[in-house]
Coordinates of C-alpha atoms in Angstrom, one line a residue:
M1 CA 0.0 0.3 -0.3
F2 CA 3.6 2.7 0.6
S3 CA 4.7 2.9 -3.0
N4 CA 19.0 4.1 2.9
T5 CA 25.4 5.1 8.4
L6 CA 24.8 7.5 10.2
L7 CA 22.3 9.0 12.5
N8 CA 19.7 11.7 12.6
L9 CA 19.8 13.9 16.8
G10 CA 16.0 12.3 17.1
V11 CA 15.3 15.3 20.2
C12 CA 12.2 16.2 20.5
S13 CA 10.0 17.7 22.7
V14 CA 6.0 16.1 23.5
G15 CA 5.4 17.9 26.8
K16 CA 3.7 16.1 29.4
S17 CA 4.6 12.0 28.0
A18 CA 7.5 12.0 27.1
F19 CA 10.0 10.2 28.1
G20 CA 11.2 10.1 31.7
C21 CA 8.3 12.2 33.3
V22 CA 5.4 10.1 34.4
A23 CA 6.4 5.6 34.6
D24 CA 7.0 4.3 30.9
R25 CA 7.1 0.8 29.2
S26 CA 8.7 -1.6 28.5
P27 CA 8.2 -3.1 25.2
L28 CA 6.5 -6.1 26.8
G29 CA 3.4 -3.9 29.0
A30 CA 5.4 -3.9 32.1
A31 CA 6.3 -0.8 34.5
V32 CA 9.9 0.8 33.8
A33 CA 10.6 4.0 36.0
P34 CA 12.2 6.1 34.0
S35 CA 15.6 6.1 36.6
S36 CA 16.3 2.5 35.8
V37 CA 17.1 3.6 32.5
H38 CA 20.7 5.6 31.8
A39 CA 23.4 6.0 29.5
P40 CA 26.5 4.9 31.7
G41 CA 28.5 8.0 32.3
W42 CA 26.1 10.2 32.2
D43 CA 23.6 12.7 34.8
L44 CA 21.4 13.1 32.7
L45 CA 18.7 16.7 33.0
M46 CA 15.5 14.2 32.1
R47 CA 14.0 13.8 35.3
P48 CA 11.0 11.8 35.9
G49 CA 7.6 13.6 37.5
D50 CA 8.4 17.1 36.3
P51 CA 7.1 17.8 32.8
Q52 CA 7.8 21.8 32.8
A53 CA 11.6 21.2 33.3
V54 CA 11.0 18.3 30.2
E55 CA 10.1 20.9 28.1
Q56 CA 12.6 23.9 29.1
L57 CA 15.0 20.8 28.2
F58 CA 14.5 20.9 24.1
D59 CA 13.1 25.0 24.4
A60 CA 17.0 24.2 24.9
V61 CA 17.9 22.5 22.4
A62 CA 16.5 23.8 19.7
P63 CA 17.8 26.6 19.0
N64 CA 20.6 24.2 18.0
Y65 CA 18.4 21.2 16.3
D66 CA 18.5 21.6 13.2
R67 CA 22.6 22.7 12.5
L68 CA 23.4 19.5 15.1
N69 CA 21.3 16.6 12.6
D70 CA 23.0 19.0 9.4
L71 CA 26.3 18.1 11.0
L72 CA 25.9 14.7 12.7
S73 CA 24.1 13.2 9.3
L74 CA 26.3 14.6 6.8
G75 CA 22.6 15.4 6.0
L76 CA 20.8 12.0 6.3
H77 CA 18.1 12.8 7.8
R78 CA 16.2 14.6 4.6
I79 CA 17.2 12.2 2.7
W80 CA 15.4 9.6 5.6
K81 CA 12.3 12.3 5.9
R82 CA 11.5 11.9 1.6
Q83 CA 12.0 8.8 1.6
L84 CA 9.0 8.7 4.9
L85 CA 6.9 10.8 2.4
A86 CA 7.1 8.5 -0.7
W87 CA 6.5 5.7 1.1
L88 CA 3.5 7.8 2.1
S89 CA 2.2 9.6 -0.7
P90 CA 0.8 13.2 0.9
L91 CA -1.7 13.9 -2.0
P92 CA -2.7 17.4 -3.0
G93 CA -5.7 18.7 -1.3
E94 CA -4.9 16.5 1.9
H95 CA -5.2 17.3 5.2
W96 CA -2.6 16.0 7.7
L97 CA -1.3 16.9 10.8
D98 CA 3.2 16.4 12.3
L99 CA 3.1 14.9 15.6
C100 CA 5.8 16.3 17.2
C101 CA 6.9 19.1 14.9
G102 CA 9.9 20.1 15.5
T103 CA 10.8 22.8 14.4
G104 CA 8.6 21.8 11.6
D105 CA 11.4 20.6 8.5
L106 CA 9.2 17.4 7.9
A107 CA 5.8 19.8 7.9
L108 CA 7.4 22.2 5.5
A109 CA 8.1 19.3 3.0
L110 CA 4.5 18.1 3.5
A111 CA 3.3 21.5 2.9
R112 CA 4.8 21.5 0.2
R113 CA 2.8 18.8 -1.4
L114 CA -0.2 19.6 -0.7
R115 CA -1.2 22.2 -2.5
P116 CA -3.3 23.1 -3.6
G117 CA -6.5 22.9 -0.7
G118 CA -4.5 20.7 1.2
S119 CA -3.2 21.6 4.8
V120 CA -0.9 20.8 7.3
L121 CA -0.9 21.3 11.2
G122 CA 2.4 20.7 13.1
L123 CA 2.4 19.7 16.5
D124 CA 4.8 19.9 19.3
A125 CA 4.4 20.9 23.7
A126 CA 8.0 23.1 23.5
A127 CA 7.5 26.9 22.4
A128 CA 11.1 26.8 20.9
P129 CA 11.1 24.9 18.5
L130 CA 7.4 26.0 17.0
V131 CA 9.6 30.1 17.2
V132 CA 12.0 28.3 14.8
A133 CA 9.0 26.5 12.2
R134 CA 7.1 29.5 12.0
R135 CA 10.1 31.2 10.7
R136 CA 11.2 29.2 8.2
A137 CA 7.8 28.4 7.1
A138 CA 7.8 33.1 6.9
V139 CA 10.4 32.1 4.2
E140 CA 7.3 30.2 2.3
P141 CA 4.4 31.9 3.6
W142 CA 2.8 30.4 0.8
L143 CA 2.8 27.3 2.3
P144 CA -0.6 25.5 3.9
L145 CA 0.9 25.3 6.7
S146 CA -0.6 26.1 10.9
W147 CA 1.2 25.2 14.1
L148 CA -0.5 24.5 18.1
Q149 CA 1.4 24.0 21.0
G150 CA 0.1 20.8 22.8
D151 CA 0.2 17.3 24.5
A152 CA 0.6 15.1 21.4
L153 CA -1.0 12.4 24.4
D154 CA -3.9 14.7 24.8
T155 CA -3.5 16.9 21.7
G156 CA -7.3 18.3 22.1
L157 CA -8.3 18.7 18.1
P158 CA -11.4 16.6 16.3
S159 CA -11.1 12.6 15.9
H160 CA -10.6 11.7 12.6
R161 CA -9.4 14.8 11.2
F162 CA -7.2 14.1 8.8
D163 CA -5.9 12.8 5.9
G164 CA -2.7 11.3 6.2
A165 CA 0.5 12.6 10.0
V166 CA 3.4 11.9 10.3
M167 CA 5.9 11.9 13.5
A168 CA 9.4 12.0 13.2
Y169 CA 11.3 11.0 16.1
G170 CA 8.5 11.7 18.6
L171 CA 7.3 7.8 19.5
R172 CA 10.4 6.8 21.5
N173 CA 10.0 9.5 24.2
L174 CA 6.3 8.7 25.1
A175 CA 5.6 7.7 28.2
D176 CA 3.4 5.1 26.9
P177 CA 4.3 5.0 23.0
G178 CA 0.4 2.6 22.5
A179 CA -1.1 5.3 24.0
G180 CA 0.4 7.9 21.8
L181 CA -0.9 5.5 19.0
I182 CA -4.2 5.7 20.0
E183 CA -4.4 10.2 20.1
L184 CA -3.6 9.6 16.2
R185 CA -5.5 6.6 15.4
R186 CA -8.5 8.8 16.5
L187 CA -7.2 11.9 15.0
L188 CA -7.3 10.2 11.6
R189 CA -10.0 9.2 9.3
P190 CA -10.7 5.7 7.8
G191 CA -8.6 4.8 4.8
A192 CA -5.7 7.5 5.9
R193 CA -1.8 6.9 6.1
A194 CA 0.8 7.4 9.1
G195 CA 4.7 7.2 9.5
V196 CA 6.7 7.5 11.9
L197 CA 10.8 7.8 11.6
D198 CA 12.7 7.2 14.7
F199 CA 16.0 4.9 15.4
N200 CA 15.5 1.2 15.1
R201 CA 16.5 -0.5 18.2
M202 CA 18.1 -3.9 17.4
G203 CA 19.5 -6.9 19.6
E204 CA 21.9 -5.8 22.3
G205 CA 24.7 -8.5 20.9
S206 CA 25.2 -7.1 17.4
L207 CA 27.5 -5.0 14.8
A208 CA 24.9 -2.8 14.1
A209 CA 24.3 -1.9 17.8
R210 CA 27.5 -1.3 18.5
F211 CA 28.4 1.3 16.2
Q212 CA 25.7 2.5 16.9
R213 CA 26.1 2.7 20.7
F214 CA 30.0 3.6 19.6
Y215 CA 28.4 7.2 17.6
L216 CA 26.5 8.2 20.4
R217 CA 28.6 8.2 22.9
R218 CA 31.2 8.9 20.6
L219 CA 30.6 11.4 18.7
V220 CA 26.7 12.6 19.1
V221 CA 27.6 13.7 23.2
P222 CA 31.0 15.0 22.3
V223 CA 29.2 16.9 19.5
A224 CA 26.7 18.1 21.7
A225 CA 28.6 19.8 24.6
Q226 CA 30.7 21.5 21.5
V227 CA 27.5 23.8 22.7
G228 CA 26.9 23.9 25.9
L229 CA 24.3 20.6 24.8
R230 CA 26.3 18.0 27.0
E231 CA 23.0 15.8 29.2
H232 CA 20.1 16.5 26.2
Y233 CA 21.9 14.4 23.6
A234 CA 23.4 12.2 26.2
Y235 CA 19.6 11.8 26.2
L236 CA 19.2 9.4 23.9
E237 CA 21.3 6.5 24.5
A238 CA 18.8 6.3 27.2
S239 CA 15.5 6.8 25.8
L240 CA 16.8 3.5 23.6
Q241 CA 17.3 1.4 25.8
Q242 CA 13.1 1.4 26.8
F243 CA 12.3 2.0 23.1
P244 CA 10.1 0.0 21.7
K245 CA 11.6 -3.0 18.8
G246 CA 10.2 -2.8 15.3
E247 CA 7.9 -5.8 16.3
V248 CA 7.1 -4.3 19.2
Q249 CA 5.4 -0.9 17.3
E250 CA 3.0 -3.4 14.9
R251 CA 1.3 -5.0 17.7
L252 CA 1.1 -2.3 19.7
A253 CA -0.4 0.2 16.4
R254 CA -2.8 -3.2 15.6
D255 CA -4.2 -3.1 18.9
A256 CA -4.1 1.0 18.6
G257 CA -6.7 0.5 15.9
F258 CA -5.2 0.8 12.6
A259 CA -5.8 -2.0 10.3
A260 CA -2.5 -2.3 8.9
A261 CA 0.4 -1.9 10.4
S262 CA 4.7 -2.7 9.0
H263 CA 7.6 -2.1 10.3
R264 CA 10.9 -1.0 8.2
P265 CA 14.8 -1.0 8.4
L266 CA 16.0 2.7 6.9
A267 CA 19.8 3.9 7.3
A268 CA 21.1 0.1 7.3
G269 CA 18.8 -0.5 9.2
Q270 CA 19.7 2.4 12.3
M271 CA 16.9 4.1 11.6
G272 CA 13.0 2.8 11.3
A273 CA 9.7 3.7 9.7
L274 CA 6.3 2.8 11.2
L275 CA 3.9 2.7 8.5
L276 CA 0.9 2.1 9.6
T277 CA -2.9 2.2 7.9
A278 CA -6.2 3.4 9.8

């Protein structure tokens, strides 16, 4: 139904639903306290029980987010996002949602495909990324874009409003990914398409997993430290320790009411895309 080794940073704010704010769930559904998850050697700023602190953390990342993404992925994150849109095939006249939109690069690319007659709503919990998104969108004022600050687990938007949706590097940060998928399904019309792009959690002993850990610890965090964001980016490895694997994401999506769910690898398995049909 849906018409390829470096890493995107994947820091996305999700408000009260952010990882570390409340008890998270393991891929098998058992509750796991966020404080039990850590990146070795780092004292993380992401703490349980303080949603306001989480939003402030992502506000701090926003001014450097796009520059670091381009640097640390050599621009490949743009290719992965284009591939996601190619699989989803958004059409002119359709109305789409970008959940956890961050600084808006995916929403902008999506909006260019939906003209004429379509629209994109970008939603994020943190104010600073939305400021960047609005500034970027102002360069192309003809694009059908609007922005909303809100919680990915409780958007407050009407049910069955959208023809499609995307979420890039947001699902991993939700306290309950299953609940996030339920909210996403609620917002989509029957037959709508959705795509969730994020890091791919691999088997602990695999060569790819060892490369991923090395890359995060030895390149991502040291580079982020140069702009004062060491602890913020150390959080990435911690969040990956509890992120559901692809097959578990498929099950969660079906449990959420999606008619079809397929997880596809990207970037030699370092990334993954969960493709959904409502």
